[in-house]
Coordinates of C-alpha atoms in Angstrom, one line a residue:
M148 CA 59.6 5.2 -23.9
N149 CA 61.9 6.2 -26.7
G150 CA 63.4 9.3 -25.1
A151 CA 61.1 11.9 -26.7
P152 CA 59.8 14.6 -24.4
S153 CA 56.1 14.4 -23.7
S154 CA 55.5 17.8 -25.2
L155 CA 56.4 16.4 -28.6
V156 CA 54.1 13.5 -28.5
S157 CA 50.5 14.1 -29.7
P158 CA 47.5 11.9 -30.3
G159 CA 47.8 12.4 -34.0
L160 CA 45.3 11.9 -36.7
W161 CA 43.7 8.8 -35.1
G162 CA 43.2 10.6 -31.9
F163 CA 41.3 13.4 -33.7
V164 CA 39.2 10.9 -35.7
A165 CA 38.3 9.0 -32.5
F166 CA 37.3 12.2 -30.7
F167 CA 35.3 13.4 -33.8
V168 CA 33.4 10.1 -34.0
L169 CA 32.6 10.3 -30.3
A170 CA 31.4 13.9 -30.7
I171 CA 29.1 12.9 -33.6
A172 CA 27.7 9.9 -31.7
L173 CA 27.0 12.1 -28.7
Y174 CA 25.2 14.7 -30.9
L175 CA 23.0 12.0 -32.5
L176 CA 22.2 10.4 -29.1
M177 CA 21.2 13.7 -27.6
R178 CA 19.1 14.6 -30.6
N179 CA 17.3 11.2 -30.4
M180 CA 16.8 11.6 -26.6
N181 CA 15.3 15.1 -27.0
A182 CA 12.9 13.8 -29.6
R183 CA 11.8 10.9 -27.4
M184 CA 11.3 13.2 -24.4
R185 CA 9.2 15.6 -26.5
R186 CA 7.1 12.7 -27.8
M187 CA 6.7 11.3 -24.3
S188 CA 5.6 14.7 -22.9
Y189 CA 3.1 15.1 -25.7
R190 CA 1.6 11.7 -25.1
A191 CA 1.4 12.3 -21.3
E192 CA -0.4 15.6 -22.0
E193 CA -2.8 13.9 -24.4
L194 CA -3.6 11.1 -21.8
R195 CA -4.2 13.7 -19.1
K196 CA -6.6 15.6 -21.4
E197 CA -8.4 12.3 -22.3
A198 CA -8.6 11.4 -18.6
E199 CA -10.1 14.8 -17.7
A200 CA -12.6 14.6 -20.5
G201 CA -13.5 11.1 -19.4
T202 CA -13.9 12.2 -15.8
D203 CA -16.1 15.1 -16.9
R204 CA -18.3 12.8 -19.0
K205 CA -18.7 10.3 -16.1
A206 CA -19.4 13.0 -13.6
A207 CA -22.2 14.4 -15.9
Q208 CA -23.7 10.9 -16.4
G209 CA -23.4 9.7 -12.8
P210 CA -22.6 6.1 -11.9
S211 CA -24.0 3.5 -14.2
E212 CA -24.8 -0.2 -13.8
A213 CA -22.2 -1.0 -16.5
D214 CA -19.5 0.2 -14.0
G215 CA -20.5 -2.6 -11.6
P216 CA -20.2 -2.7 -7.8
A217 CA -16.5 -2.0 -7.9
A218 CA -17.1 1.4 -9.3
A219 CA -18.4 2.7 -6.0
T220 CA -15.0 2.7 -4.2
P221 CA -11.9 0.7 -4.8
D222 CA -11.6 -0.3 -1.1
E223 CA -15.0 -2.1 -1.0
G224 CA -13.7 -4.9 -3.2
T225 CA -10.8 -5.7 -0.8
A226 CA -13.1 -5.4 2.3
A227 CA -15.5 -7.9 0.8
G228 CA -13.0 -10.7 0.8
G229 CA -10.7 -9.7 -2.1
T230 CA -7.0 -9.6 -1.5
D231 CA -4.2 -7.3 -2.6
T232 CA -1.7 -10.1 -2.6
P233 CA -0.5 -11.7 -5.9
P234 CA -1.6 -15.2 -6.7
G235 CA 0.4 -17.9 -4.9
E236 CA 1.4 -15.5 -2.1
G237 CA -0.1 -15.7 1.4
P238 CA -1.5 -12.8 3.4
D239 CA 1.8 -12.6 5.3
G240 CA 3.8 -12.1 2.1
H241 CA 5.4 -15.5 2.0
H242 CA 5.0 -18.0 -0.8
R243 CA 2.3 -20.7 -0.2
S244 CA 3.1 -24.3 -1.0
A245 CA 0.4 -26.3 -2.7

């Protein structure tokens, strides 16, 4: 370098400014993340409560014809000839050619 000992060299004002900007950015990102996590937790709790309320209502009413034959059990639809494979994919998992 220019012969100055390393103990005399410091980051200076620009080093402090860069560190300060990074600290502020980290604070804002963490605050945003915490708000999103709180919101996500609140929504999950609301969905769980709605699902429980819906299950309680359906249990009290019993199965209805509006639910259709698939409401009995989800496996009956696949046993009756339905498939779990995406369209265009064969039963062995390989792509079918037309």
